[in-house]
């Protein structure tokens, strides 16, 4: 028996290896090959970076805390989807591991192998022939949902779904305790991987003991409650230890977006999205985010499922299925259908049309906001369709060789149809190099204690290419420095807002940490106006990123040369601030006119440390074209009136809002210093200098006190 089991494991491993080679390439199993992950510039890059920063950080409690990524608020290894289970296993060996080390390729292989293994185990329960099992394994490890989800490795742990189906289908007489322990183990593994998978598996932790109690009478009611309760206890303990549960407020587990946005479209079983079928066309969706509910079956499986449905229907009509069998499958089907309904959400869609919208119970609504990628919950039903149709097909009373021939044809048709999914990758190996100037960036970063990409906690720069923030994070990793930006599933919004608030206070008051490097883009340079005005920082540009740091830090090597275009840009910035150094208010020598109505609004207005920061718009109500108008900010007290020109900002939204010819020049966005003004209380106003030279004034409700 032992030899037979070893032989089965070997055959399953060989099938998995062959398929894995054609789909991904065995080179991704090399733990020192990170090139394929970082070159993707997508989820793979994020998952690797989360692990790599975690590996280099010192141990903390909670055990999953990462301090150097998404700095200074940090994150958790669970929130980067870096497969916490393996991260916790490998981190104790960080000192011995290569600098470039990844386990994601190994994890993808494990997921495929275990899906094959559980497929074999399930079919052996129904005495399927070896050849039929081999063909079923090929169908299961090449299923479209698994291959589609490979970009998100923590979500490829579909073997847990199949393992749970296996536990449910196993006869429990004399074996109930072992089955339930195995199911608790599967649930615990899911808690170390991803919350979505965990919720799906917990459903099985309820129905497995329920079936044992209600149908097979192999456990007591108390035991049927105890197993799922113990599972929840394990979840809470592990999540507290790893840090997925926080007792301090701030980290948001809910989304502001409706979970119907990421729902399952009723066409998803037949919609290949225009890419993943050689036969069927793109059927359309209500929005692009419905990719979360991708559940294309493939032409081969559609045929097999149709056979199975007709056969079961025939058996039901002729009452040839035992009631006990129906009851057993009903409980399993009830769970999977419930999850399917959650994936559809209350906004029912088919192709690009919304068919109906229903009100939701509050508890479902709250769950929807937490588990916004609702379309994923179709997976248990999807796998039940796959494995169920194969089981039903195996029971059709035809010659064994003919049955195998039919399933072989279905498998070939399936592989032909979905070949784009398993041949799409041409993953690189070797050393990863970004398209940035790696050595120069690393050399610069090493001179600082931390790196802040401004605006902080953003990942939508894409000034060079999509997800270029990942390469800056990778270079910070190589320099051994914490960096502020990273894509995380959940963030502590309170801490992020606090840090940004302190950061803005420092920048507007002219303070900068000499051990901090700022990296930003052209459009955000005005955030550093005070520092650039006072000449306390150096500014340079490389790879379209601007970097700023405190003067007197000699960090640029002699071979650092900015190209002609960059030098011109920096010269223009430096010239601007040299000419406009400490711009001052001037007393006005004209009478303020207020005989024409002015429309205006301050989008933002703040005054701190003798600095006004404001953005907004102002326009004469009768004007149809303000192209030549000039805006001034007015400060008025009991004895004096002062003005300063506002820095213009293009505002086509104002033109659109008023429906006029051209009011684009209505905007302003300025940082203004009041250090040259006498102390006292001032009322804020706006003057519009029209194209005819007339100056019109309006008083606002803003006022400041200069101390």
XYZ file of C-alpha atoms in Angstrom:
707
model
C 0.000 0.000 0.000
C 2.845 2.354 0.915
C 4.607 1.677 -2.389
C 1.368 2.305 -4.270
C 0.900 5.665 -2.503
C 4.494 6.651 -3.303
C 3.906 5.742 -6.937
C 0.761 7.906 -7.018
C 2.574 10.854 -5.453
C 5.368 10.497 -8.008
C 2.946 10.439 -10.972
C 1.116 13.496 -9.598
C 4.444 15.289 -9.127
C 5.561 14.474 -12.705
C 2.284 15.754 -14.202
C 2.581 18.945 -12.140
C 6.229 19.491 -13.091
C 5.532 19.088 -16.811
C 2.570 21.471 -16.735
C 4.439 23.938 -14.515
C 7.358 23.967 -16.932
C 5.136 24.805 -19.913
C 3.108 27.360 -17.980
C 5.697 29.294 -15.922
C 9.081 27.701 -16.487
C 10.960 25.770 -13.810
C 13.452 28.637 -13.475
C 11.000 30.494 -11.197
C 11.610 27.743 -8.624
C 15.161 29.084 -8.231
C 14.908 30.983 -4.902
C 17.544 33.510 -6.010
C 15.610 34.420 -9.175
C 13.638 37.580 -8.345
C 13.809 38.991 -11.871
C 10.470 37.479 -12.926
C 8.722 38.998 -9.911
C 10.087 42.526 -10.111
C 9.928 42.719 -13.917
C 6.156 42.207 -13.748
C 5.689 45.618 -12.055
C 2.392 44.452 -10.658
C 1.213 42.297 -7.759
C 4.264 40.036 -7.973
C 6.554 42.992 -7.347
C 4.490 44.093 -4.345
C 4.454 40.591 -2.833
C 8.221 40.252 -3.202
C 8.957 43.708 -1.761
C 6.755 43.027 1.264
C 8.725 39.857 2.026
C 12.134 41.395 1.253
C 11.649 44.378 3.601
C 10.211 42.018 6.239
C 13.225 39.710 5.913
C 15.635 42.590 6.576
C 13.682 44.113 9.482
C 14.426 43.036 13.042
C 11.895 40.899 14.920
C 9.070 42.761 16.638
C 5.781 41.960 18.273
C 3.393 41.481 16.564
C 5.534 39.076 14.585
C 4.256 40.201 11.162
C 5.085 43.882 11.535
C 7.128 45.605 8.798
C 8.606 48.969 9.745
C 10.770 49.870 6.750
C 8.098 49.549 4.024
C 5.300 52.133 3.932
C 7.518 54.034 6.390
C 7.062 55.495 8.978
C 3.636 53.980 9.739
C 4.740 50.576 8.456
C 2.505 47.681 7.537
C 2.054 43.961 8.109
C 3.261 40.979 6.096
C -0.387 39.970 5.748
C -1.292 43.314 4.165
C 1.287 42.908 1.381
C -0.088 39.442 0.489
C 3.417 38.039 0.765
C 2.158 34.628 1.978
C 2.675 35.139 5.746
C 2.962 31.380 6.368
C 6.188 31.103 4.346
C 7.447 34.512 5.490
C 7.284 33.353 9.116
C 8.967 30.048 8.221
C 11.882 31.638 6.345
C 12.488 34.816 8.391
C 14.379 33.017 11.222
C 16.941 32.001 8.565
C 17.321 35.534 7.143
C 20.974 35.722 8.155
C 21.798 32.647 6.045
C 19.550 33.392 3.069
C 20.898 35.056 -0.106
C 20.232 38.794 -0.458
C 17.871 38.034 -3.349
C 15.624 35.273 -2.054
C 12.042 34.441 -2.973
C 9.663 31.596 -2.200
C 6.758 32.643 -4.432
C 7.753 30.329 -7.294
C 7.866 27.419 -4.839
C 4.438 28.414 -3.489
C 2.855 28.431 -6.959
C 4.227 24.937 -7.537
C 2.933 23.717 -4.157
C -0.541 25.075 -4.972
C -0.640 23.236 -8.316
C 0.697 20.020 -6.786
C -1.788 19.993 -3.906
C -4.699 20.682 -6.263
C -3.583 17.628 -8.236
C -3.219 15.603 -5.032
C -6.670 16.463 -3.665
C -8.225 15.833 -7.084
C -6.749 12.340 -6.963
C -7.965 11.786 -3.390
C -11.529 12.891 -4.200
C -11.798 10.695 -7.296
C -10.407 7.683 -5.456
C -13.390 7.984 -3.104
C -15.518 7.157 -6.162
C -13.250 4.371 -7.465
C -12.275 6.240 -10.637
C -9.703 4.588 -12.902
C -6.099 5.800 -12.910
C -6.317 7.131 -16.479
C -9.451 9.072 -15.686
C -7.732 10.542 -12.606
C -4.699 11.589 -14.677
C -6.914 13.414 -17.190
C -8.897 15.008 -14.345
C -5.660 16.223 -12.747
C -4.638 17.892 -16.027
C -8.035 19.608 -16.209
C -7.825 20.765 -12.587
C -4.283 22.158 -12.562
C -4.939 23.991 -15.827
C -8.297 25.424 -14.797
C -8.705 29.063 -15.948
C -9.385 30.558 -12.500
C -6.157 29.137 -11.053
C -4.085 30.336 -14.013
C -5.795 33.737 -14.082
C -5.056 34.209 -10.364
C -1.368 33.312 -10.611
C -0.504 37.036 -10.542
C -1.778 36.998 -6.936
C -0.033 33.946 -5.403
C -1.717 34.076 -1.976
C -5.018 33.683 -3.826
C -3.878 30.596 -5.741
C -4.247 28.443 -2.619
C -7.315 26.801 -4.174
C -6.092 23.438 -2.925
C -7.696 24.441 0.381
C -11.091 24.519 -1.356
C -10.521 21.111 -2.929
C -9.146 19.754 0.350
C -12.286 20.971 2.111
C -14.524 19.357 -0.526
C -12.528 16.152 -0.013
C -13.084 16.301 3.753
C -16.792 16.868 3.219
C -17.167 13.928 0.828
C -15.176 11.441 2.930
C -17.283 8.908 4.864
C -16.940 9.723 8.556
C -17.862 6.405 10.198
C -14.897 5.608 12.430
C -13.069 8.574 10.964
C -14.981 11.719 12.000
C -12.401 12.978 14.487
C -9.559 12.701 11.983
C -11.564 14.426 9.234
C -12.528 17.363 11.452
C -8.949 17.770 12.687
C -7.794 17.841 9.077
C -10.426 20.464 8.280
C -9.353 22.616 11.238
C -5.769 22.351 9.948
C -6.842 23.499 6.464
C -8.641 26.450 8.021
C -5.595 27.367 10.111
C -3.427 27.317 6.967
C -5.966 29.625 5.273
C -5.662 32.133 8.154
C -1.941 32.379 7.384
C -2.538 33.149 3.716
C -5.418 35.441 2.816
C -8.706 36.560 4.466
C -10.810 35.795 1.367
C -9.664 32.182 1.202
C -10.086 31.967 4.982
C -13.780 32.964 4.839
C -14.467 30.404 2.104
C -12.758 27.620 4.057
C -14.557 28.528 7.276
C -17.839 27.734 5.519
C -16.576 24.153 5.188
C -15.573 24.136 8.865
C -19.273 24.597 9.574
C -20.794 22.164 7.062
C -18.321 19.284 7.547
C -19.192 18.709 11.239
C -22.832 19.590 10.474
C -22.996 16.748 7.946
C -21.336 14.393 10.432
C -23.923 15.290 13.075
C -27.098 15.503 10.986
C -26.604 12.805 8.365
C -23.983 10.347 9.546
C -24.517 10.627 13.320
C -20.782 10.201 13.936
C -20.335 13.205 16.254
C -22.481 14.922 18.871
C -24.136 18.336 18.625
C -21.579 19.676 21.099
C -18.706 18.472 18.902
C -20.307 19.947 15.769
C -20.253 23.357 17.510
C -16.844 22.867 19.103
C -14.878 22.346 15.856
C -15.857 25.642 14.150
C -15.557 27.485 17.495
C -12.026 26.168 17.969
C -11.253 27.250 14.391
C -12.294 30.840 15.190
C -10.166 30.751 18.350
C -7.132 29.715 16.300
C -7.823 32.550 13.869
C -7.988 35.190 16.606
C -4.834 33.951 18.366
C -2.793 33.781 15.166
C -3.976 37.157 13.863
C -3.131 38.825 17.194
C 0.335 37.231 17.181
C 1.038 38.245 13.595
C -0.633 41.665 13.936
C -3.541 41.347 11.535
C -5.809 42.379 14.426
C -5.010 45.710 16.046
C -6.509 46.951 19.285
C -5.594 50.548 18.462
C -7.882 52.400 16.089
C -6.739 53.467 12.670
C -6.271 50.548 10.309
C -9.323 50.372 8.128
C -10.566 46.899 7.221
C -13.454 48.293 5.180
C -13.525 49.906 1.769
C -15.385 53.060 0.820
C -16.332 51.437 -2.469
C -19.502 49.355 -2.856
C -18.696 45.667 -3.054
C -20.961 45.368 -6.122
C -18.156 47.090 -8.032
C -16.071 43.890 -7.948
C -18.970 41.481 -8.350
C -19.539 38.281 -10.287
C -21.206 38.872 -13.655
C -23.766 36.233 -14.612
C -21.863 35.658 -17.855
C -18.578 34.927 -16.048
C -18.685 31.149 -16.552
C -18.707 31.757 -20.318
C -16.811 35.062 -20.658
C -13.114 34.678 -21.590
C -12.564 38.470 -21.465
C -11.576 38.496 -25.132
C -8.136 37.026 -24.381
C -8.458 33.617 -22.804
C -10.409 31.581 -25.336
C -9.589 30.471 -28.851
C -13.293 29.963 -29.534
C -15.570 32.296 -27.541
C -15.596 36.123 -27.839
C -15.545 38.774 -25.108
C -19.092 39.074 -23.705
C -18.588 42.361 -21.859
C -19.030 43.522 -18.261
C -20.654 46.444 -16.466
C -17.226 47.682 -15.342
C -13.600 46.517 -15.626
C -13.418 45.665 -11.898
C -15.603 42.622 -12.427
C -12.405 40.773 -13.303
C -12.494 39.732 -9.616
C -15.364 37.408 -10.568
C -13.501 35.815 -13.484
C -14.729 32.207 -13.643
C -14.368 31.099 -17.255
C -14.927 27.338 -17.480
C -13.400 26.601 -20.881
C -15.122 24.870 -23.793
C -14.061 21.380 -22.696
C -15.457 21.785 -19.189
C -18.673 23.347 -20.514
C -19.267 20.167 -22.515
C -18.409 17.937 -19.556
C -20.664 19.914 -17.184
C -23.493 19.724 -19.731
C -23.117 15.925 -19.891
C -23.156 15.760 -16.112
C -26.193 18.024 -15.755
C -28.240 15.982 -18.264
C -27.227 12.720 -16.610
C -28.122 13.938 -13.086
C -31.425 15.372 -14.345
C -32.274 12.031 -15.937
C -31.458 10.226 -12.671
C -33.571 12.659 -10.636
C -36.588 12.333 -12.942
C -36.376 8.567 -12.719
C -35.747 8.723 -8.951
C -32.540 6.714 -9.228
C -30.559 8.753 -6.728
C -30.820 7.779 -3.063
C -32.256 10.368 -0.667
C -29.202 10.098 1.597
C -26.926 10.976 -1.321
C -29.154 13.941 -2.239
C -29.096 15.215 1.353
C -25.303 14.968 1.495
C -24.787 16.905 -1.735
C -27.531 19.384 -0.835
C -25.647 20.709 2.229
C -22.454 21.156 0.179
C -24.370 22.753 -2.679
C -26.187 25.062 -0.241
C -22.853 26.425 1.059
C -21.397 26.961 -2.408
C -24.595 28.584 -3.712
C -24.640 30.920 -0.694
C -21.095 32.062 -1.488
C -22.074 32.374 -5.153
C -24.964 34.682 -4.236
C -22.583 36.827 -2.165
C -20.266 37.051 -5.197
C -23.151 38.268 -7.384
C -24.043 40.945 -4.752
C -27.262 42.931 -4.702
C -26.525 44.423 -8.147
C -27.225 41.619 -10.607
C -25.465 42.052 -13.947
C -25.322 40.165 -17.226
C -22.845 41.169 -19.923
C -22.761 44.992 -19.849
C -26.293 45.362 -18.457
C -27.513 45.654 -14.856
C -30.577 43.415 -14.563
C -31.729 44.241 -11.037
C -30.727 45.915 -7.776
C -31.914 44.746 -4.362
C -31.668 46.230 -0.851
C -29.236 44.485 1.487
C -29.478 43.407 5.137
C -27.086 45.496 7.248
C -24.872 42.548 8.197
C -24.348 41.571 4.538
C -23.661 45.204 3.658
C -20.955 45.413 6.339
C -19.362 42.179 5.123
C -19.489 43.544 1.594
C -17.544 46.641 2.555
C -14.884 44.493 4.239
C -14.691 41.857 1.498
C -15.154 44.219 -1.417
C -13.652 41.814 -4.015
C -16.895 39.863 -3.765
C -16.519 38.139 -7.146
C -13.891 35.814 -5.654
C -16.511 33.987 -3.614
C -17.614 32.140 -6.749
C -14.567 29.846 -6.450
C -16.057 27.090 -4.211
C -19.025 26.754 -6.581
C -16.631 26.828 -9.552
C -14.536 23.959 -8.160
C -17.664 22.048 -7.192
C -18.772 22.282 -10.842
C -15.382 20.983 -11.987
C -14.976 18.078 -9.591
C -18.693 17.242 -9.504
C -18.964 16.959 -13.281
C -15.925 14.661 -13.374
C -17.419 12.440 -10.632
C -20.763 12.278 -12.455
C -19.018 11.497 -15.748
C -17.124 8.660 -14.081
C -20.462 7.124 -13.048
C -21.949 7.036 -16.559
C -22.341 3.382 -17.514
C -20.309 3.119 -20.716
C -17.184 1.155 -21.597
C -14.154 2.315 -19.623
C -11.935 2.805 -22.710
C -14.663 4.851 -24.412
C -15.103 6.971 -21.281
C -11.355 7.668 -21.158
C -11.295 8.492 -24.890
C -14.148 11.006 -24.474
C -12.495 12.658 -21.466
C -9.174 12.776 -23.368
C -10.888 14.608 -26.256
C -12.513 17.016 -23.793
C -9.123 17.645 -22.159
C -7.459 18.361 -25.523
C -10.300 20.715 -26.483
C -10.041 22.452 -23.109
C -6.270 22.947 -23.422
C -6.657 24.242 -26.972
C -9.325 26.722 -25.924
C -7.488 28.201 -22.907
C -3.910 28.007 -24.224
C -3.431 31.766 -23.839
C -3.691 31.340 -20.060
C -0.892 28.787 -19.709
C 1.399 30.040 -22.493
C 1.224 33.784 -21.759
C 4.274 33.927 -19.529
C 7.834 34.291 -20.744
C 9.357 34.946 -17.374
C 12.939 36.239 -17.157
C 15.686 35.015 -14.868
C 19.050 36.369 -13.847
C 19.790 39.598 -11.968
C 17.045 42.203 -11.838
C 17.975 45.680 -13.052
C 15.499 48.533 -13.099
C 15.364 50.950 -16.047
C 16.471 53.662 -13.602
C 20.084 54.521 -12.824
C 20.368 51.863 -10.132
C 23.924 52.425 -8.908
C 23.504 56.208 -8.662
C 20.206 55.979 -6.797
C 21.614 53.428 -4.331
C 24.722 55.569 -3.803
C 22.544 58.602 -2.998
C 20.052 56.723 -0.804
C 22.794 55.238 1.371
C 23.594 58.729 2.697
C 20.218 59.085 4.446
C 18.357 57.424 7.286
C 15.020 57.286 5.450
C 13.422 58.142 2.136
C 10.103 59.945 1.718
C 8.453 59.842 -1.686
C 6.181 62.884 -1.846
C 3.174 62.772 -1.718
C 3.583 60.068 0.894
C 1.798 56.700 0.828
C 0.941 57.105 -2.839
C 1.713 54.627 -5.607
C 0.245 56.286 -8.684
C 3.207 58.252 -10.026
C 3.788 56.301 -13.246
C 5.844 59.115 -14.742
C 8.209 56.610 -16.351
C 5.975 53.507 -16.524
C 3.211 51.872 -14.501
C 4.191 51.028 -10.924
C 7.549 52.791 -11.171
C 7.281 53.405 -7.411
C 8.171 49.705 -7.004
C 11.601 50.275 -8.501
C 12.297 53.157 -6.101
C 11.278 50.842 -3.252
C 13.531 48.107 -4.645
C 16.491 50.510 -4.793
C 15.797 51.641 -1.214
C 15.799 47.952 -0.253
C 19.204 47.541 -1.901
C 20.452 50.629 -0.045
C 19.108 49.204 3.212
C 16.859 52.198 3.874
C 13.175 52.526 4.842
C 10.909 54.137 2.260
C 7.483 55.703 2.592
C 5.720 54.194 -0.376
C 4.291 50.762 -0.935
C 1.029 49.207 -2.010
C -0.716 47.633 0.982
C -4.138 46.001 1.199
C -5.102 47.866 4.382
C -3.510 50.997 5.852
C -3.642 52.845 9.158
C -5.333 55.960 7.797
C -5.139 57.813 11.123
C -1.371 57.417 11.403
C -0.901 58.286 7.721
C -2.886 61.506 8.102
C -0.960 62.408 11.253
C 2.377 61.933 9.512
C 1.292 63.940 6.464
C 0.067 66.708 8.737
C 3.394 66.866 10.610
C 5.248 66.706 7.304
C 3.305 69.647 5.849
C 3.931 71.645 9.034
C 7.672 71.031 8.688
C 7.758 71.906 4.990
C 5.718 75.104 5.347
C 7.807 76.215 8.323
C 11.082 75.607 6.498
C 12.228 72.604 8.559
C 13.872 69.574 6.994
C 15.564 66.593 8.567
C 19.165 66.483 7.373
C 19.007 62.673 7.313
C 15.891 62.483 5.126
C 15.822 62.278 1.330
C 12.719 63.529 -0.476
C 11.817 62.163 -3.904
C 8.998 63.838 -5.810
C 7.818 64.860 -9.274
C 7.720 68.161 -11.153
C 4.110 68.942 -10.281
C 4.706 68.596 -6.530
C 7.735 70.895 -6.250
C 5.576 73.719 -4.889
C 5.226 71.754 -1.625
C 8.895 72.649 -1.025
C 8.418 76.381 -1.790
C 9.533 77.580 1.647
C 12.697 75.477 1.625
C 13.554 76.473 -1.947
C 12.818 80.141 -1.200
C 15.114 80.117 1.781
C 17.799 78.218 -0.123
C 18.213 75.587 2.591
C 17.994 72.583 0.258
C 19.686 71.195 -2.821
C 17.496 70.013 -5.683
C 18.426 67.583 -8.453
C 16.642 65.466 -11.013
C 17.253 61.949 -12.278
C 15.064 59.534 -14.233
C 12.255 62.153 -14.222
C 12.177 62.124 -10.409
C 13.170 65.234 -8.474
C 15.111 64.638 -5.266
C 15.610 67.196 -2.527
C 17.759 67.180 0.603
C 19.259 69.592 3.112
C 22.270 71.563 1.938
C 25.801 70.901 3.146
C 25.358 67.170 2.607
C 28.056 66.256 0.109
C 26.520 63.162 -1.396
C 26.870 63.501 -5.166
C 29.908 61.846 -6.678
C 31.992 63.618 -9.293
C 30.526 61.450 -12.053
C 26.964 62.623 -11.282
C 26.044 64.736 -14.308
C 22.525 65.908 -15.084
C 21.594 65.842 -18.750
C 20.864 68.980 -20.742
C 17.080 68.813 -20.424
C 17.255 68.151 -16.670
C 19.808 70.916 -16.141
C 17.569 73.413 -17.943
C 14.622 72.409 -15.795
C 16.577 72.750 -12.553
C 18.056 76.078 -13.664
C 14.562 77.392 -14.299
C 13.444 76.265 -10.823
C 16.459 77.833 -9.133
C 16.096 81.035 -11.173
C 12.423 81.295 -10.250
C 13.118 81.014 -6.540
C 16.103 83.345 -6.771
C 14.005 86.044 -8.440
C 11.051 85.415 -6.173
C 13.017 84.893 -2.993
C 10.884 85.915 -0.040
C 8.247 87.726 -2.164
C 6.775 90.500 -0.056
C 3.498 92.375 0.245
C 3.340 95.887 -1.117
C 1.120 98.702 0.185
C -1.493 99.656 -2.415
C -1.846 103.178 -3.787
C -5.271 102.855 -5.374
C -8.854 102.879 -4.195
C -10.546 99.508 -3.807
C -13.566 99.235 -6.112
C -16.390 96.843 -5.268
C -19.054 97.916 -7.756
C -18.899 94.673 -9.777
C -19.906 91.281 -8.368
C -17.107 88.745 -7.947
C -17.519 84.991 -7.593
C -14.705 83.294 -5.661
C -13.893 80.295 -3.507
C -10.945 79.108 -1.388
C -10.492 75.387 -1.980
C -7.840 75.477 0.735
C -6.626 78.227 3.049
C -4.221 77.892 5.953
C -1.970 80.229 7.907
C 0.895 78.958 10.043
C 4.414 80.135 10.845
C 3.874 83.424 9.005
C 3.009 81.517 5.840
C -0.263 81.522 3.908
C -0.976 78.476 1.777
C -4.025 78.847 -0.429
C -5.672 77.467 -3.517
C -8.926 78.543 -5.145
C -10.466 80.674 -7.869
C -11.994 84.103 -8.461
C -13.766 85.637 -11.458
C -15.817 88.707 -12.326
C -19.385 87.503 -12.693
C -19.969 89.369 -15.968
C -16.716 88.199 -17.567
C -16.839 85.678 -20.404
C -13.065 85.610 -20.991
C -10.583 86.304 -18.170
C -7.447 85.359 -20.075
C -5.729 88.689 -19.207
C -7.054 89.120 -15.663
C -4.552 89.190 -12.780
C -5.427 88.102 -9.246
C -4.056 89.644 -6.044
C -4.449 88.674 -2.392
C -5.303 91.639 -0.163
C -4.488 91.973 3.554
C -6.256 94.872 5.258
C -6.205 96.179 8.824
C -7.442 99.395 10.413
C -4.620 101.515 9.080
C -3.117 99.828 6.014
C -3.853 97.707 2.939
C -1.307 95.361 1.332
C -1.362 93.248 -1.806
C 0.603 90.398 -3.354
C 0.158 88.762 -6.740
C -1.294 85.241 -6.622
C 0.394 82.438 -8.533
C -2.028 81.476 -11.343
C -3.318 77.933 -11.853
C -5.169 76.730 -14.945
C -8.791 75.895 -14.053
C -10.808 74.605 -17.041
C -13.318 73.267 -14.500
C -14.389 76.870 -13.758
C -15.035 77.491 -17.463
C -17.152 74.346 -17.568
C -19.005 75.195 -14.347
C -20.048 78.678 -15.497
C -20.540 77.721 -19.152
C -18.526 80.741 -20.335
C -16.104 81.182 -23.237
C -12.865 80.981 -21.239
C -12.438 81.301 -17.466
C -9.413 78.992 -17.242
C -7.339 81.843 -15.755
C -9.576 82.025 -12.675
C -7.406 79.714 -10.554
C -4.635 80.425 -8.082
C -2.337 78.238 -5.992
C 0.145 80.142 -3.825
C 2.484 79.919 -0.887
C 2.821 83.443 0.561
C 5.146 84.770 3.266
C 3.984 87.548 5.599
C 7.276 88.183 7.423
C 7.635 91.746 6.092
C 4.230 92.870 7.408
C 3.625 94.623 10.760
C 2.068 92.607 13.560
C -1.678 92.743 13.876
C -5.024 91.391 12.687
C -5.746 91.353 8.949
C -8.843 90.682 6.876
C -8.269 88.681 3.686
C -9.646 89.838 0.344
C -9.133 89.365 -3.378
C -8.544 91.928 -6.129
C -9.135 91.172 -9.786
C -7.139 93.407 -12.133
C -9.180 93.224 -15.352
C -7.836 93.420 -18.896
C -8.962 97.089 -18.959
C -6.767 97.950 -15.982
C -9.658 98.242 -13.522
C -9.194 96.728 -10.075
C -12.195 95.179 -8.294
C -12.170 94.041 -4.679
C -14.137 91.563 -2.588
C -13.688 90.818 1.106
C -13.677 87.198 2.290
C -14.549 85.650 5.638
C -10.888 84.763 6.222
C -8.640 86.650 8.637
C -5.187 86.125 10.121
C -3.124 87.412 13.024
C 0.547 88.135 12.414
C 2.515 87.796 15.642
